[in-house]
């Protein structure tokens, strides 16, 4: 399970995760059409803000909102999270069971007949590859200094989520005619049910082993599984030379599934879920069609879904109004809601609203101009968070305030107590005088990365730039288009970044995913060995009250390190034509796609 970047909120990800609370969604529906009734089949169009870039959103570079949603529609897994944030088993795909509590032992079995869209069976080889990628088992990076950079060793798979859970497991045992694996944990893990193979965790069990094996130069998936079984566990205290075969496998997994255009090789976009990609119009749209061989889950009611990439909320609203799309999921801005209310008044639109488990934030790198905490603090003192909120989300939610926690959202139990002790009060207001004192005559240059096509983030950049410039900072506009900016995360080409995280709504794995030393989604190089120890305790803790205490301690350490600033929690707003049945609000990263198989056309 993981956070994902929404637009890498996409960065709203993923995943998959912070133990975030849900709020009750508000559904406002237009009157039903007289005589309308469900009809099987049909084609619809959906507008999304992101641009598809990869078929493997489990990789750190591709863990974006839109990549995750399309993986969700084209894959299956052992369970998914519904819009009540409850875990729902997918027993037609396979089963998972806790066969022992002490030690914690879990068995996963894929049912007979489950297959990839090229006919290859889904089984233990696929699960072994997913386990290898998600466990960090072979990594032997040593972080001996608190600078977030390894001093020795290797990392193989650039897995976007937290490896905390699966790294606690022993090498899995294979059984049931190569359809099952059994994992034994070295210690308790509270969120074991969503630690592996969840559809809501960027696409079930991930990439097909037979494709990765062939792409990496191995004979077949059996050779890949043998490689995994025969390669020793990584030991940071005694790093081994790079294993060239495993390096080739990991590199292929990390980079081969690009989706800028439709690959010539269909093996790069196989499906084991209800839909399969049939076409990509670069930068414009992607088309999904029914996977006719899919029989191990709820049968989708639609024949075809075209996803149009429309970043501008107003453009999405206009497309819904003129009928060129049937469902929209805009990131709301101050002008979108009135447009949608006007559409609703026409009697042909359903609105689906509620808070998202998502927030935008400003992160500072821990090297370059921001190597010292003094300069980071000076910059944080210039950020007009209240003004940013007033110019963005407060136009839709009049009572919303700046977010004051890095690990809790406002409607989550534990938020108030954490905020009271995390030190966020020091940055409640802009203090340019103190910023100048800290700079002591310096004029640091700061390049800020952000999605320039995102209205909220563009406005945040403008306000930050104006304020920081008054204190003596030289601000460089590092904004990039919607389809390009996310690839820059962690690249070392910027000093600060404005983006967002969203969560699945279950579990706590998102905390180490983002904040643990050396984690794949730790893009700014934050490192605290004290926080690392607390995160190790957090993922094994089963008592909710103790979990809140641990997260509050981690939150305080992040603020003390002058990590950056949370900005605001995002409102959720989707809309659908009243000719479409089954669309429901979802607060987590899956959005309305959470029940895509239930979408239907009313005729």
XYZ file of C-alpha atoms in Angstrom, residues 298-592:
295
model
C -17.234 -8.766 -11.452
C -17.990 -8.548 -15.159
C -17.615 -4.945 -16.349
C -20.779 -3.451 -17.775
C -19.022 -1.186 -20.289
C -17.369 -2.193 -23.541
C -15.030 0.784 -23.866
C -13.708 3.721 -21.829
C -11.804 6.591 -23.416
C -9.777 8.615 -20.924
C -9.100 12.190 -22.049
C -6.260 14.104 -20.424
C -7.676 17.517 -19.475
C -5.712 19.374 -16.813
C -7.877 22.510 -16.729
C -10.945 22.084 -14.459
C -12.920 24.496 -16.618
C -12.137 22.422 -19.705
C -13.355 19.301 -17.905
C -16.592 21.043 -16.913
C -17.127 22.303 -20.458
C -16.533 18.815 -21.857
C -19.095 17.362 -19.462
C -21.585 20.052 -20.416
C -21.235 19.502 -24.165
C -21.338 15.717 -23.774
C -17.831 14.982 -25.041
C -17.063 13.311 -21.692
C -19.351 11.538 -19.240
C -17.311 11.647 -16.000
C -14.903 14.299 -14.735
C -12.564 14.432 -11.729
C -11.190 17.974 -11.705
C -8.988 19.355 -8.990
C -11.428 22.105 -8.006
C -10.453 25.744 -8.184
C -12.462 28.836 -7.384
C -14.220 28.894 -10.738
C -15.117 25.215 -11.127
C -17.823 24.771 -8.520
C -20.171 27.485 -9.869
C -19.852 25.961 -13.337
C -20.781 22.533 -12.011
C -23.704 23.908 -10.025
C -24.948 25.521 -13.234
C -24.628 22.155 -14.983
C -26.537 20.456 -12.202
C -29.294 23.007 -12.549
C -29.745 21.823 -16.127
C -30.814 18.462 -14.715
C -28.273 16.307 -16.499
C -25.366 16.063 -14.013
C -24.691 14.257 -10.734
C -22.153 15.800 -8.358
C -20.085 13.654 -6.000
C -18.338 15.571 -3.230
C -16.314 15.030 -0.040
C -12.842 15.607 1.359
C -9.947 13.800 -0.256
C -7.298 11.898 1.664
C -4.851 14.222 -0.018
C -2.808 17.315 0.652
C -0.436 19.638 -1.179
C 2.893 20.552 0.380
C 6.204 22.334 -0.145
C 9.307 20.142 0.347
C 12.868 21.445 0.611
C 15.879 19.394 -0.449
C 18.525 18.633 2.161
C 21.468 19.477 -0.078
C 22.628 22.359 -2.254
C 21.267 25.709 -1.152
C 19.245 24.020 1.593
C 22.046 21.909 3.075
C 21.796 23.807 6.365
C 18.700 23.939 8.526
C 19.183 27.683 8.963
C 18.528 28.407 5.286
C 15.629 25.956 5.206
C 14.074 27.689 8.207
C 14.587 31.110 6.624
C 12.748 29.994 3.507
C 9.914 28.420 5.506
C 9.472 31.723 7.351
C 8.626 33.394 4.031
C 5.877 31.015 2.898
C 2.435 32.715 3.099
C 0.433 29.595 3.846
C -2.706 31.441 4.961
C -2.711 33.531 1.798
C -2.162 30.419 -0.314
C -5.157 28.732 1.329
C -7.318 31.826 0.829
C -6.387 31.980 -2.877
C -7.028 28.294 -3.525
C -9.085 25.824 -1.475
C -10.774 28.411 0.768
C -12.711 29.657 -2.238
C -14.522 26.309 -2.180
C -14.309 25.497 1.541
C -14.705 28.774 3.471
C -13.710 27.284 6.832
C -10.561 25.445 5.712
C -7.253 26.384 7.323
C -3.602 25.598 6.493
C -2.647 22.017 7.258
C -0.267 21.821 10.228
C 0.891 18.197 10.178
C 3.116 16.163 7.885
C 1.549 12.792 8.824
C -2.063 13.525 9.881
C -4.949 15.128 8.018
C -7.382 17.502 9.714
C -10.273 15.074 10.138
C -8.053 12.291 11.415
C -7.876 11.232 15.025
C -4.567 12.410 16.410
C -4.281 15.567 14.311
C -5.012 18.085 17.055
C -2.734 16.473 19.615
C 0.118 16.203 17.127
C -0.234 19.816 15.987
C -0.143 21.015 19.597
C 3.343 19.606 20.052
C 5.015 19.441 16.636
C 6.267 23.033 16.415
C 4.121 24.064 13.462
C 3.105 27.215 15.392
C 6.532 28.651 14.541
C 5.406 28.917 10.919
C 1.813 30.030 11.371
C 2.614 33.466 9.958
C 5.130 34.943 7.545
C 8.121 36.479 9.349
C 10.311 38.210 6.762
C 12.365 39.988 9.387
C 13.384 36.702 11.000
C 14.088 35.230 7.544
C 16.481 38.094 6.777
C 18.216 37.617 10.125
C 18.770 33.951 9.385
C 20.115 34.708 5.895
C 22.490 37.317 7.364
C 22.810 39.186 4.082
C 22.808 36.104 1.880
C 20.770 35.915 -1.320
C 20.349 32.190 -2.036
C 18.970 31.070 -5.392
C 16.099 28.601 -5.099
C 14.680 26.690 -8.073
C 11.122 25.520 -7.396
C 9.657 22.548 -9.288
C 5.868 22.356 -9.689
C 3.146 21.462 -12.170
C 2.619 24.748 -13.979
C -0.648 23.476 -15.492
C -2.130 22.957 -12.035
C -3.948 26.160 -11.006
C -3.483 25.601 -7.269
C 0.238 24.917 -7.494
C 0.880 27.723 -9.935
C -0.823 30.117 -7.513
C 1.177 28.733 -4.576
C 4.402 29.229 -6.530
C 3.473 32.831 -7.367
C 2.757 33.734 -3.765
C 5.835 31.952 -2.410
C 8.032 33.592 -5.038
C 6.796 37.084 -4.215
C 7.205 36.651 -0.465
C 10.586 34.872 -0.517
C 12.002 37.487 -2.885
C 11.253 40.185 -0.312
C 13.460 38.359 2.211
C 16.412 38.160 -0.183
C 15.913 34.832 -1.931
C 16.315 34.663 -5.705
C 13.480 32.453 -6.962
C 13.874 30.502 -10.200
C 10.718 29.230 -11.874
C 11.234 25.483 -12.359
C 7.631 24.747 -13.319
C 7.048 22.082 -15.990
C 3.965 20.911 -17.910
C 1.584 18.342 -16.439
C 3.086 15.436 -18.338
C 6.707 16.264 -17.472
C 7.150 17.655 -13.959
C 6.676 14.414 -12.021
C 9.644 12.758 -13.713
C 11.863 15.391 -12.107
C 11.106 14.332 -8.534
C 14.297 13.263 -6.790
C 16.403 14.205 -9.813
C 18.568 16.818 -8.066
C 17.515 19.498 -10.564
C 15.584 21.667 -8.084
C 15.811 23.009 -4.535
C 12.149 22.969 -3.541
C 9.045 21.309 -4.944
C 5.301 21.861 -4.627
C 3.289 18.691 -5.085
C 0.916 16.451 -3.157
C 0.366 13.086 -1.548
C -2.807 11.063 -1.398
C -3.447 7.833 0.472
C -5.429 4.626 0.246
C -7.009 5.270 3.632
C -5.871 2.047 5.282
C -2.656 1.254 7.144
C 0.423 3.277 8.102
C 2.981 2.223 5.497
C 2.927 5.641 3.836
C 4.890 7.190 6.690
C 8.120 5.197 6.139
C 7.506 5.274 2.387
C 8.059 9.039 2.406
C 10.162 9.791 5.480
C 12.459 6.798 6.098
C 16.121 7.335 5.278
C 16.762 6.247 1.695
C 13.150 5.320 0.890
C 12.336 5.437 -2.816
C 9.691 8.116 -2.319
C 11.916 10.178 -0.001
C 12.734 12.654 -2.747
C 14.378 15.411 -0.715
C 16.942 13.375 1.237
C 15.410 13.776 4.709
C 17.116 11.484 7.217
C 16.571 10.996 10.931
C 17.767 7.798 12.543
C 15.510 8.550 15.524
C 12.511 8.830 13.208
C 13.618 5.626 11.417
C 13.477 3.726 14.714
C 10.018 5.099 15.450
C 8.817 4.059 11.984
C 10.119 0.542 12.538
C 8.020 0.398 15.696
C 5.032 2.008 13.950
C 4.577 -0.621 11.250
C 4.531 -3.445 13.802
C 2.272 -1.701 16.323
C -1.319 -2.970 16.525
C -2.648 -0.572 19.170
C -4.231 2.466 17.489
C -3.527 4.810 20.388
C 0.151 3.894 20.402
C 0.232 4.353 16.643
C -1.030 7.901 17.031
C 1.671 8.607 19.620
C 4.399 7.260 17.349
C 3.170 9.271 14.386
C 3.021 12.410 16.536
C 6.664 11.873 17.560
C 7.654 11.381 13.919
C 5.699 14.497 12.947
C 7.609 16.550 15.535
C 10.985 15.315 14.267
C 10.058 16.209 10.678
C 9.146 19.762 11.693
C 12.299 20.097 13.817
C 14.385 19.149 10.776
C 12.834 22.030 8.794
C 11.625 19.557 6.179
C 9.228 21.944 4.472
C 5.588 22.883 4.926
C 2.222 21.187 4.429
C -0.117 23.615 2.683
C -3.737 22.421 2.602
C -5.974 19.380 2.435
C -7.743 19.036 -0.901
C -11.509 18.943 -1.439
C -12.859 16.143 -3.601
C -15.214 16.886 -6.451
C -16.332 14.608 -9.257
C -19.271 14.834 -11.618
C -21.002 12.486 -14.007
C -23.696 12.713 -16.623
C -26.996 11.340 -15.345
C -26.929 8.848 -18.195
C -24.155 7.010 -16.333
C -24.996 4.706 -13.441
C -22.719 3.477 -10.658
C -20.359 6.446 -10.211
C -19.667 7.119 -6.513
C -17.351 9.421 -4.584
C -14.143 7.921 -3.192
C -11.832 9.947 -0.920
C -8.646 7.999 -1.612
C -6.243 7.845 -4.542
C -8.412 5.494 -6.621
C -11.130 8.122 -6.940
C -14.304 7.195 -8.767
